[in-house]
């Protein structure tokens, strides 16, 4: 009887040890690390950097677009590349969300970067990781901070327009809404202000700041007059998509002028000026306006923190997409559906097209 009990105890200990070992291995596998591709794709980071630098050299605004892509990706389902997915029979693309529609850009650049990386190590580097690295490289190229990007994310096979509309901040948010929004992602008010500093570069559409320049009192009158020249009060007359720089002073350089503008009531968006309007974040804005190094340090730390938002990791989660390319075959394959190129290789697409045409 004692021998039987001992065998049961030994078996239980072995089972428990195996379970703990498996849990440890799974935990280790799920960790993001800066050297994730050190062996599997040693040229990944240099390849991404080269492609990003080429794109930003061609259009400085692209730096802002690439940083924004990473941000808008991470706030919806985590940093999983879901923002890149187009409409399909099962996906209502996050690109259709109010905060993204006709606004997020840079997808062609991501396509080019992904193609370049696939050329040196096929099927290894995720689109989610490319977005994270591209944001860092874009910032550095235009004079902004740099940071060590943790890697090892995998790509989502799903996306959610509804979640994008619920999770992404808008240009019309007040301070409390902004603080709550970022808190939902595990980010502090200080993180929120620092990340908002990305508005030191890039452009905004007239539809996002029309109400501010025509209806708000906490705005410099000369600044408002300047912006009214390219943004008519009547949406039926003007073009909602006419764009203006978020930072009028140095729109193509990453610096702390964004915060200096807020001190002068020259924030372009309502959500920008909300950061300095007698509220709890006034002191943070003032500090960044005085000390660019402090802003850079906090921005880099916040970007790393944001990159940790619920990534897909481990071989059992998500996938590594072969392509990161917008591709529409609706007119060829199905007039009611757009095939998602993210999941198909070129031969698969060609074969599907031939099969469809042969039945026409």
CSV table of C-alpha atoms in Angstrom, one decimal:
chain,number,residue,atom,x,y,z
A,1,UNK,CA,0.0,0.0,0.0
A,2,UNK,CA,2.8,2.4,0.9
A,3,UNK,CA,4.6,1.5,-2.3
A,4,UNK,CA,1.5,2.3,-4.3
A,5,UNK,CA,1.1,5.6,-2.6
A,6,UNK,CA,4.8,6.4,-3.3
A,7,UNK,CA,4.3,5.6,-7.0
A,8,UNK,CA,1.3,7.9,-7.1
A,9,UNK,CA,3.3,10.7,-5.4
A,10,UNK,CA,6.2,10.2,-7.8
A,11,UNK,CA,3.9,10.3,-10.8
A,12,UNK,CA,2.2,13.4,-9.5
A,13,UNK,CA,5.5,15.2,-8.9
A,14,UNK,CA,6.7,14.2,-12.4
A,15,UNK,CA,3.4,15.5,-13.9
A,16,UNK,CA,3.7,18.7,-11.9
A,17,UNK,CA,7.3,19.3,-12.9
A,18,UNK,CA,6.5,18.7,-16.5
A,19,UNK,CA,3.6,21.2,-16.3
A,20,UNK,CA,5.8,23.8,-14.7
A,21,UNK,CA,8.5,23.2,-17.3
A,22,UNK,CA,6.0,23.6,-20.1
A,23,UNK,CA,4.6,26.8,-18.6
A,24,UNK,CA,8.1,28.2,-18.3
A,25,UNK,CA,9.0,27.4,-21.9
A,26,UNK,CA,5.7,28.9,-23.0
A,27,UNK,CA,6.4,32.0,-20.9
A,28,UNK,CA,9.9,32.3,-22.4
A,29,UNK,CA,8.6,31.8,-25.9
A,30,UNK,CA,6.1,34.6,-25.4
A,31,UNK,CA,8.6,37.3,-24.3
A,32,UNK,CA,9.4,40.2,-26.7
A,33,UNK,CA,13.1,40.8,-26.9
A,34,UNK,CA,15.3,43.3,-28.8
A,35,UNK,CA,17.4,40.5,-30.3
A,36,UNK,CA,14.5,38.3,-31.4
A,37,UNK,CA,15.7,38.1,-35.0
A,38,UNK,CA,19.4,37.9,-34.2
A,39,UNK,CA,19.7,34.4,-35.6
A,40,UNK,CA,16.6,34.0,-37.7
A,41,UNK,CA,17.0,37.2,-39.7
A,42,UNK,CA,20.2,39.1,-38.7
A,43,UNK,CA,19.7,41.7,-41.5
A,44,UNK,CA,16.0,42.5,-40.6
A,45,UNK,CA,16.6,45.7,-38.8
A,46,UNK,CA,19.1,47.2,-41.3
A,47,UNK,CA,16.7,46.2,-44.1
A,48,UNK,CA,13.8,47.9,-42.5
A,49,UNK,CA,15.8,51.0,-41.7
A,50,UNK,CA,17.1,51.4,-45.3
A,51,UNK,CA,13.6,51.1,-46.7
A,52,UNK,CA,12.1,53.5,-44.1
A,53,UNK,CA,14.8,56.1,-44.6
A,54,UNK,CA,14.3,55.9,-48.4
A,55,UNK,CA,10.6,56.6,-48.0
A,56,UNK,CA,11.0,59.4,-45.5
A,57,UNK,CA,13.7,61.1,-47.6
A,58,UNK,CA,11.2,61.1,-50.4
A,59,UNK,CA,8.4,62.6,-48.2
A,60,UNK,CA,9.2,63.9,-44.7
A,61,UNK,CA,5.5,63.6,-43.8
A,62,UNK,CA,5.8,59.9,-44.1
A,63,UNK,CA,7.6,59.8,-40.7
A,64,UNK,CA,4.4,61.0,-39.0
A,65,UNK,CA,2.3,58.5,-41.0
A,66,UNK,CA,4.5,55.5,-40.0
A,67,UNK,CA,4.5,56.5,-36.3
A,68,UNK,CA,0.7,56.8,-36.4
A,69,UNK,CA,0.3,53.4,-38.1
A,70,UNK,CA,2.0,51.8,-35.1
A,71,UNK,CA,-0.1,53.7,-32.6
A,72,UNK,CA,-3.4,53.0,-34.3
A,73,UNK,CA,-2.4,49.4,-34.6
A,74,UNK,CA,-1.5,48.9,-31.0
A,75,UNK,CA,-4.7,50.5,-29.6
A,76,UNK,CA,-6.9,47.9,-31.3
A,77,UNK,CA,-6.4,44.2,-30.3
A,78,UNK,CA,-2.9,45.1,-29.3
A,79,UNK,CA,0.2,45.5,-31.6
A,80,UNK,CA,-0.7,42.7,-34.0
A,81,UNK,CA,-0.8,44.3,-37.5
A,82,UNK,CA,-4.6,44.1,-37.6
A,83,UNK,CA,-4.8,47.6,-39.0
A,84,UNK,CA,-3.2,46.5,-42.2
A,85,UNK,CA,-5.9,44.0,-43.1
A,86,UNK,CA,-8.3,44.9,-45.8
A,87,UNK,CA,-12.0,44.1,-46.0
A,88,UNK,CA,-12.9,40.5,-46.7
A,89,UNK,CA,-15.8,38.1,-46.2
A,90,UNK,CA,-14.9,37.8,-42.6
A,91,UNK,CA,-13.2,41.2,-41.9
A,92,UNK,CA,-14.5,44.7,-41.6
A,93,UNK,CA,-11.3,46.5,-42.0
A,94,UNK,CA,-10.1,48.9,-39.2
A,95,UNK,CA,-9.2,51.3,-42.0
A,96,UNK,CA,-12.9,52.0,-42.3
A,97,UNK,CA,-13.1,53.3,-38.7
A,98,UNK,CA,-13.9,57.0,-38.3
A,99,UNK,CA,-10.5,57.7,-36.9
A,100,UNK,CA,-8.7,56.0,-39.8
A,101,UNK,CA,-10.9,56.5,-42.8
A,102,UNK,CA,-9.1,58.7,-45.4
A,103,UNK,CA,-6.6,59.5,-42.7
A,104,UNK,CA,-4.2,56.7,-42.0
A,105,UNK,CA,-1.6,56.4,-44.7
A,106,UNK,CA,1.8,54.8,-45.4
A,107,UNK,CA,0.5,51.4,-46.4
A,108,UNK,CA,2.5,51.4,-49.6
A,109,UNK,CA,5.6,52.1,-47.6
A,110,UNK,CA,4.9,49.2,-45.3
A,111,UNK,CA,4.3,47.0,-48.4
A,112,UNK,CA,7.7,48.0,-49.7
A,113,UNK,CA,9.4,47.4,-46.3
A,114,UNK,CA,7.8,44.0,-46.0
A,115,UNK,CA,8.9,43.0,-49.5
A,116,UNK,CA,12.4,44.0,-48.8
A,117,UNK,CA,12.5,42.0,-45.6
A,118,UNK,CA,11.0,39.0,-47.3
A,119,UNK,CA,13.8,39.2,-49.8
A,120,UNK,CA,16.4,38.6,-47.1
A,121,UNK,CA,14.5,36.2,-44.9
A,122,UNK,CA,11.1,34.9,-46.2
A,123,UNK,CA,8.4,34.2,-43.7
A,124,UNK,CA,10.3,35.2,-40.6
A,125,UNK,CA,9.5,38.9,-39.7
A,126,UNK,CA,5.9,39.9,-38.8
A,127,UNK,CA,4.1,42.9,-40.1
A,128,UNK,CA,3.4,43.9,-36.5
A,129,UNK,CA,7.2,44.0,-35.8
A,130,UNK,CA,7.8,46.0,-39.0
A,131,UNK,CA,5.3,48.6,-37.9
A,132,UNK,CA,7.1,48.9,-34.5
A,133,UNK,CA,10.6,49.2,-36.0
A,134,UNK,CA,9.4,51.5,-38.8
A,135,UNK,CA,8.0,54.0,-36.2
A,136,UNK,CA,11.3,54.1,-34.4
A,137,UNK,CA,13.4,54.5,-37.6
A,138,UNK,CA,11.0,57.2,-38.9
A,139,UNK,CA,11.3,59.2,-35.6
A,140,UNK,CA,15.1,59.0,-35.7
A,141,UNK,CA,15.3,60.1,-39.4
A,142,UNK,CA,13.5,63.4,-38.7
A,143,UNK,CA,15.5,64.2,-35.7
A,144,UNK,CA,13.4,62.6,-33.0
A,145,UNK,CA,14.3,60.1,-30.3
A,146,UNK,CA,15.3,56.5,-30.8
A,147,UNK,CA,14.8,53.4,-28.6
A,148,UNK,CA,15.3,49.7,-28.5
A,149,UNK,CA,12.3,48.0,-30.1
A,150,UNK,CA,11.3,44.8,-28.5
A,151,UNK,CA,10.4,42.2,-31.1
A,152,UNK,CA,8.7,38.8,-31.5
A,153,UNK,CA,5.1,39.8,-32.3
A,154,UNK,CA,3.0,37.8,-34.6
A,155,UNK,CA,0.3,38.9,-37.0
A,156,UNK,CA,-3.4,38.8,-36.3
A,157,UNK,CA,-5.8,37.0,-38.6
A,158,UNK,CA,-8.6,39.2,-37.5
A,159,UNK,CA,-9.5,42.9,-37.3
A,160,UNK,CA,-12.2,45.0,-35.8
A,161,UNK,CA,-13.6,48.2,-37.1
A,162,UNK,CA,-15.9,48.5,-34.1
A,163,UNK,CA,-13.1,48.1,-31.6
A,164,UNK,CA,-11.0,50.7,-33.6
A,165,UNK,CA,-13.9,53.2,-33.3
A,166,UNK,CA,-14.2,52.4,-29.6
A,167,UNK,CA,-10.5,52.4,-28.6
A,168,UNK,CA,-8.9,55.1,-30.7
A,169,UNK,CA,-8.9,58.7,-29.5
A,170,UNK,CA,-10.5,61.4,-31.6
A,171,UNK,CA,-9.5,64.9,-32.5
A,172,UNK,CA,-12.5,66.2,-30.5
A,173,UNK,CA,-11.7,64.5,-27.2
A,174,UNK,CA,-11.5,66.5,-24.0
A,175,UNK,CA,-8.7,65.8,-21.4
A,176,UNK,CA,-10.7,63.4,-19.3
A,177,UNK,CA,-11.6,61.3,-22.3
A,178,UNK,CA,-8.0,61.2,-23.4
A,179,UNK,CA,-6.7,60.2,-20.0
A,180,UNK,CA,-9.3,57.4,-19.7
A,181,UNK,CA,-8.6,56.2,-23.2
A,182,UNK,CA,-4.9,55.8,-22.7
A,183,UNK,CA,-5.5,54.3,-19.2
A,184,UNK,CA,-7.5,51.6,-20.8
A,185,UNK,CA,-4.4,50.6,-22.6
A,186,UNK,CA,-2.2,50.7,-19.5
A,187,UNK,CA,-0.7,54.1,-20.3
A,188,UNK,CA,-0.5,56.9,-17.9
A,189,UNK,CA,-1.4,60.6,-18.4
A,190,UNK,CA,2.3,61.4,-18.8
A,191,UNK,CA,2.6,58.7,-21.4
A,192,UNK,CA,-0.4,60.2,-23.2
A,193,UNK,CA,1.0,63.7,-23.3
A,194,UNK,CA,4.4,62.4,-24.4
A,195,UNK,CA,2.9,60.3,-27.2
A,196,UNK,CA,0.7,63.2,-28.3
A,197,UNK,CA,4.0,65.0,-28.9
A,198,UNK,CA,4.2,63.0,-32.1
A,199,UNK,CA,2.0,65.7,-33.5
A,200,UNK,CA,5.1,67.8,-33.8
A,201,UNK,CA,5.2,66.4,-37.3
A,202,UNK,CA,2.5,65.5,-39.8
A,203,UNK,CA,-0.7,67.0,-41.1
A,204,UNK,CA,-4.4,67.0,-40.1
A,205,UNK,CA,-7.5,67.2,-42.2
A,206,UNK,CA,-9.7,70.2,-42.2
A,207,UNK,CA,-12.7,68.2,-40.9
A,208,UNK,CA,-10.7,67.5,-37.7
A,209,UNK,CA,-10.0,71.1,-36.8
A,210,UNK,CA,-12.8,73.1,-38.5
A,211,UNK,CA,-14.8,73.3,-35.3
A,212,UNK,CA,-11.8,74.5,-33.3
A,213,UNK,CA,-10.7,77.3,-35.5
A,214,UNK,CA,-14.2,78.7,-36.0
A,215,UNK,CA,-15.9,78.0,-32.7
A,216,UNK,CA,-13.4,77.8,-29.9
A,217,UNK,CA,-12.2,80.8,-27.8
A,218,UNK,CA,-9.0,79.2,-26.4
A,219,UNK,CA,-7.1,79.7,-29.6
A,220,UNK,CA,-4.7,82.4,-30.9
A,221,UNK,CA,-6.6,84.6,-33.2
A,222,UNK,CA,-3.8,85.0,-35.7
A,223,UNK,CA,-3.3,81.2,-35.8
A,224,UNK,CA,-7.0,80.7,-36.3
A,225,UNK,CA,-7.0,83.2,-39.2
A,226,UNK,CA,-4.1,81.4,-40.9
A,227,UNK,CA,-5.8,78.1,-40.7
A,228,UNK,CA,-9.2,79.4,-42.0
A,229,UNK,CA,-7.6,80.3,-45.3
A,230,UNK,CA,-7.3,76.6,-46.2
A,231,UNK,CA,-10.3,75.3,-44.3
A,232,UNK,CA,-13.7,77.0,-45.2
A,233,UNK,CA,-16.4,77.0,-42.5
A,234,UNK,CA,-18.9,75.2,-44.7
A,235,UNK,CA,-18.1,71.6,-45.3
A,236,UNK,CA,-20.2,71.7,-48.5
A,237,UNK,CA,-17.9,74.4,-49.9
A,238,UNK,CA,-14.5,73.4,-48.7
A,239,UNK,CA,-12.8,70.1,-49.0
A,240,UNK,CA,-12.7,68.2,-45.7
A,241,UNK,CA,-9.5,66.5,-46.8
A,242,UNK,CA,-7.5,69.7,-47.2
A,243,UNK,CA,-4.6,69.3,-44.8
A,244,UNK,CA,-2.7,71.6,-42.5
A,245,UNK,CA,0.5,71.0,-40.5
A,246,UNK,CA,0.0,70.1,-36.9
A,247,UNK,CA,3.0,72.2,-36.0
A,248,UNK,CA,3.1,75.4,-38.0
A,249,UNK,CA,6.7,76.2,-37.0
A,250,UNK,CA,8.7,73.1,-37.8
A,251,UNK,CA,6.2,70.7,-39.5
A,252,UNK,CA,8.8,68.4,-40.9
A,253,UNK,CA,11.1,68.0,-37.9
A,254,UNK,CA,10.6,66.1,-34.7
A,255,UNK,CA,11.1,68.5,-31.8
A,256,UNK,CA,9.3,70.1,-28.8
A,257,UNK,CA,7.7,73.0,-30.7
A,258,UNK,CA,4.4,71.2,-30.5
A,259,UNK,CA,4.3,71.9,-26.7
A,260,UNK,CA,5.5,75.4,-27.2
A,261,UNK,CA,2.6,75.9,-29.5
A,262,UNK,CA,0.2,74.7,-26.9
A,263,UNK,CA,1.5,77.3,-24.4
A,264,UNK,CA,0.5,79.9,-27.0
A,265,UNK,CA,-2.9,78.4,-27.6
A,266,UNK,CA,-1.8,77.3,-31.1
A,267,UNK,CA,-2.8,73.6,-30.8
A,268,UNK,CA,-4.5,72.7,-34.1
A,269,UNK,CA,-6.8,70.0,-32.8
A,270,UNK,CA,-9.2,70.3,-29.9
A,271,UNK,CA,-7.5,67.3,-28.4
A,272,UNK,CA,-4.1,69.0,-28.7
A,273,UNK,CA,-5.1,72.1,-26.8
A,274,UNK,CA,-6.9,70.1,-24.2
A,275,UNK,CA,-3.5,69.1,-22.9
A,276,UNK,CA,-2.9,72.7,-21.9
A,277,UNK,CA,-6.1,74.2,-20.8
A,278,UNK,CA,-6.0,74.6,-17.1
A,279,UNK,CA,-6.1,70.9,-16.4
A,280,UNK,CA,-4.0,68.2,-14.7
A,281,UNK,CA,-1.5,67.9,-17.6
A,282,UNK,CA,-0.5,71.6,-17.9
A,283,UNK,CA,2.7,71.0,-15.9
A,284,UNK,CA,3.7,68.1,-18.1
A,285,UNK,CA,3.2,70.2,-21.3
A,286,UNK,CA,5.2,73.1,-19.7
A,287,UNK,CA,8.0,70.8,-18.8
A,288,UNK,CA,8.3,69.4,-22.3
A,289,UNK,CA,8.2,72.9,-23.8
A,290,UNK,CA,11.2,73.8,-21.6
A,291,UNK,CA,13.1,70.6,-21.8
A,292,UNK,CA,13.2,68.7,-25.2
A,293,UNK,CA,15.5,66.0,-23.7
A,294,UNK,CA,12.9,65.2,-21.1
A,295,UNK,CA,10.2,64.9,-23.8
A,296,UNK,CA,12.4,62.7,-25.9
A,297,UNK,CA,13.2,60.4,-23.0
A,298,UNK,CA,9.5,60.1,-22.0
A,299,UNK,CA,8.4,59.6,-25.6
A,300,UNK,CA,10.8,56.8,-26.2
A,301,UNK,CA,9.8,55.1,-22.9
A,302,UNK,CA,6.1,55.5,-23.8
A,303,UNK,CA,6.6,54.0,-27.3
A,304,UNK,CA,8.2,50.9,-25.8
A,305,UNK,CA,5.4,50.7,-23.3
A,306,UNK,CA,2.8,51.0,-26.0
A,307,UNK,CA,4.6,48.3,-28.1
A,308,UNK,CA,3.9,45.9,-25.2
A,309,UNK,CA,0.2,46.2,-25.5
A,310,UNK,CA,-1.1,42.6,-25.7
A,311,UNK,CA,1.1,41.3,-28.6
A,312,UNK,CA,0.5,37.9,-30.1
A,313,UNK,CA,3.5,35.8,-29.3
A,314,UNK,CA,4.5,32.1,-29.5
A,315,UNK,CA,4.0,29.7,-32.3
A,316,UNK,CA,0.4,29.0,-31.5
A,317,UNK,CA,-0.8,32.6,-31.8
A,318,UNK,CA,-1.5,34.4,-35.0
A,319,UNK,CA,0.8,34.0,-38.0
A,320,UNK,CA,3.6,35.5,-39.9
A,321,UNK,CA,2.1,37.0,-43.0
A,322,UNK,CA,4.0,36.5,-46.3
A,323,UNK,CA,2.8,39.8,-47.7
A,324,UNK,CA,1.8,43.2,-46.4
A,325,UNK,CA,0.1,44.6,-49.4
A,326,UNK,CA,-3.3,46.1,-50.2
A,327,UNK,CA,-4.7,44.1,-53.1
A,328,UNK,CA,-8.2,44.2,-54.6
A,329,UNK,CA,-9.4,41.4,-56.8
A,330,UNK,CA,-13.1,42.0,-56.3
A,331,UNK,CA,-13.7,42.6,-60.0
A,332,UNK,CA,-12.0,39.4,-61.0
A,333,UNK,CA,-12.8,37.0,-58.2
A,334,UNK,CA,-16.1,38.1,-56.9
A,335,UNK,CA,-18.0,41.3,-57.4
A,336,UNK,CA,-19.2,41.2,-53.8
A,337,UNK,CA,-16.0,40.4,-52.1
A,338,UNK,CA,-12.4,41.6,-52.0
A,339,UNK,CA,-9.9,38.9,-51.5
A,340,UNK,CA,-7.4,39.6,-48.9
A,341,UNK,CA,-3.9,39.5,-50.3
A,342,UNK,CA,-2.4,39.3,-46.9
A,343,UNK,CA,-3.1,35.5,-46.8
A,344,UNK,CA,-2.3,34.6,-50.3
A,345,UNK,CA,1.0,34.2,-52.2
A,346,UNK,CA,1.2,35.4,-55.8
A,347,UNK,CA,0.8,31.9,-57.2
A,348,UNK,CA,-2.2,31.3,-55.1
A,349,UNK,CA,-3.8,34.5,-56.3
A,350,UNK,CA,-3.0,33.7,-59.9
A,351,UNK,CA,-4.4,30.2,-59.5
A,352,UNK,CA,-7.6,31.6,-57.9
A,353,UNK,CA,-8.0,34.1,-60.7
A,354,UNK,CA,-7.5,31.5,-63.4
A,355,UNK,CA,-10.0,29.2,-61.7
A,356,UNK,CA,-12.6,32.0,-61.5
A,357,UNK,CA,-12.1,33.1,-65.1
A,358,UNK,CA,-12.3,29.5,-66.4
A,359,UNK,CA,-15.9,29.3,-65.0
A,360,UNK,CA,-16.9,32.7,-66.4
